[in-house]
XYZ file of C-alpha atoms in Angstrom:
167
model
C 72.784 9.574 5.051
C 73.155 8.853 1.680
C 76.664 11.019 1.616
C 77.845 8.946 5.123
C 77.180 5.627 3.204
C 78.934 6.873 0.428
C 81.818 7.743 2.851
C 81.718 4.713 3.993
C 82.136 2.951 1.295
C 85.128 3.888 -0.052
C 86.650 3.909 3.524
C 85.803 0.145 3.255
C 87.804 0.323 -0.220
C 90.812 1.723 1.012
C 90.831 -1.111 4.302
C 89.432 -4.234 2.049
C 93.107 -3.190 -0.188
C 95.303 -2.925 2.886
C 93.753 -5.820 4.050
C 94.664 -7.747 0.521
C 91.119 -8.877 0.608
C 91.109 -8.440 -3.279
C 88.376 -10.962 -3.382
C 85.794 -8.400 -1.399
C 85.929 -5.865 -3.697
C 82.680 -6.742 -4.989
C 80.981 -5.218 -1.506
C 82.172 -1.754 -2.312
C 83.206 -1.747 -6.168
C 80.196 -1.583 -9.129
C 80.304 -4.155 -11.619
C 80.815 -1.384 -14.426
C 83.428 0.675 -12.522
C 85.441 2.897 -14.731
C 88.612 4.257 -13.008
C 90.608 7.264 -14.577
C 94.175 7.301 -13.492
C 95.534 9.882 -15.038
C 95.392 9.684 -19.059
C 94.518 5.798 -18.546
C 90.820 4.732 -18.764
C 90.225 1.147 -16.768
C 87.490 -0.991 -16.569
C 86.789 -2.617 -13.404
C 89.044 -6.216 -14.593
C 91.867 -3.927 -15.594
C 91.931 -1.674 -12.071
C 91.498 -4.904 -9.682
C 94.575 -6.187 -11.777
C 96.452 -2.926 -11.305
C 95.854 -2.969 -7.677
C 96.864 -6.536 -7.561
C 99.792 -5.317 -9.487
C 100.827 -2.840 -7.185
C 100.597 -4.780 -4.038
C 102.979 -7.768 -5.531
C 105.349 -4.957 -5.869
C 104.372 -3.219 -2.387
C 103.712 -5.913 -0.290
C 103.000 -3.650 3.169
C 101.029 -0.993 0.811
C 98.423 0.856 2.965
C 96.755 4.309 2.390
C 96.353 7.056 5.136
C 93.103 8.873 4.923
C 93.851 12.550 5.415
C 90.534 14.277 4.659
C 87.383 12.490 3.171
C 84.190 14.772 1.626
C 81.185 14.093 -0.176
C 78.689 15.809 -1.764
C 75.544 14.278 -3.720
C 76.614 11.582 -5.385
C 80.880 12.050 -5.064
C 83.269 11.526 -2.582
C 86.495 13.348 -2.695
C 89.522 11.148 -0.398
C 92.861 12.993 -0.001
C 95.329 10.235 1.368
C 99.116 9.602 1.998
C 100.356 5.918 0.821
C 103.251 4.218 2.356
C 104.727 0.885 1.276
C 108.641 -0.866 0.980
C 109.110 -1.638 -3.035
C 109.640 -5.402 -2.490
C 108.818 -6.578 -5.452
C 109.235 -5.490 -9.392
C 107.801 -2.717 -10.175
C 107.512 -0.948 -13.420
C 110.265 -2.616 -14.336
C 112.653 -1.932 -11.490
C 114.191 -4.371 -9.088
C 113.365 -4.443 -5.960
C 115.038 -1.933 -3.985
C 113.465 -2.375 0.110
C 112.883 1.621 -0.063
C 109.961 2.908 1.802
C 108.111 5.190 -0.046
C 105.652 7.598 0.386
C 103.449 9.775 -1.582
C 100.025 11.499 -1.728
C 97.127 10.880 -4.160
C 93.608 12.743 -4.527
C 90.646 10.431 -5.877
C 87.115 11.858 -6.471
C 84.334 9.020 -6.348
C 80.774 8.726 -8.242
C 78.894 6.673 -6.276
C 75.733 4.902 -7.073
C 73.554 2.091 -4.985
C 76.417 2.511 -2.117
C 78.705 1.216 -4.365
C 82.042 3.252 -6.641
C 81.013 3.454 -10.520
C 83.766 5.670 -11.429
C 87.090 6.946 -9.863
C 89.271 9.684 -10.925
C 92.916 9.840 -9.349
C 95.467 11.731 -9.044
C 98.811 10.063 -7.587
C 102.320 11.533 -7.428
C 103.717 8.924 -9.429
C 106.858 11.244 -10.723
C 107.443 11.322 -6.341
C 107.374 7.580 -6.273
C 109.237 6.794 -8.854
C 112.126 9.174 -7.546
C 111.987 7.544 -4.356
C 112.957 4.293 -5.989
C 115.596 6.131 -7.558
C 114.239 6.535 -11.392
C 113.897 9.617 -13.046
C 110.780 9.799 -15.214
C 109.758 11.900 -17.693
C 106.226 12.399 -18.890
C 106.867 10.527 -21.912
C 107.915 7.457 -19.592
C 105.107 7.611 -17.957
C 102.414 7.376 -20.208
C 104.467 4.290 -21.819
C 104.001 2.531 -18.326
C 100.121 3.369 -18.163
C 100.220 2.033 -21.850
C 101.880 -1.028 -21.015
C 99.544 -1.415 -17.957
C 96.511 -1.517 -20.610
C 97.978 -3.572 -23.217
C 98.647 -6.249 -20.183
C 95.540 -6.409 -18.591
C 93.619 -6.505 -22.123
C 95.961 -9.065 -23.279
C 95.088 -11.195 -19.950
C 91.528 -10.296 -20.022
C 91.396 -11.686 -23.834
C 93.019 -14.448 -22.836
C 90.103 -15.227 -19.979
C 87.633 -14.624 -22.581
C 89.102 -16.929 -24.848
C 89.261 -19.633 -22.440
C 85.521 -19.296 -21.079
C 84.379 -19.424 -24.835
C 86.516 -22.246 -25.414
C 84.789 -24.061 -22.232
C 81.623 -22.701 -23.424
C 81.404 -23.651 -26.658
C 83.978 -26.596 -27.171
């Protein structure tokens, strides 16, 4: 019963993203969500920023769930992602190329919500389809830039809230 509920929550996460219902992600994401994406570790705000950034570059992005398994509090998903490159992505101007790449993710669930994600995606394959040759060092640099950008945005939000609260 819990395993089925957990699988349904992960599928709902995919459907919310595919439907661009980013404001509804709180239905399936725990407040203290942690995403481990390659070498990057992102909190919930950073994860949501990354999702929005990705969909800005690939507005027709969709996940095709190929396989989903649940055991205890874990859900494993294998999906094929497809999209058209219509916005700037990692400094690459829109190419209008149709891309397809695989991903495998493990989700840790708490009370029916996603609390932690370990995801591996074929980013090298994606970048090759966009016509970019990427080394492992460049990929680490891209992940670091994303984290720095998101941290800067988060600090800006915190500063604004503090200013509004305390003058």
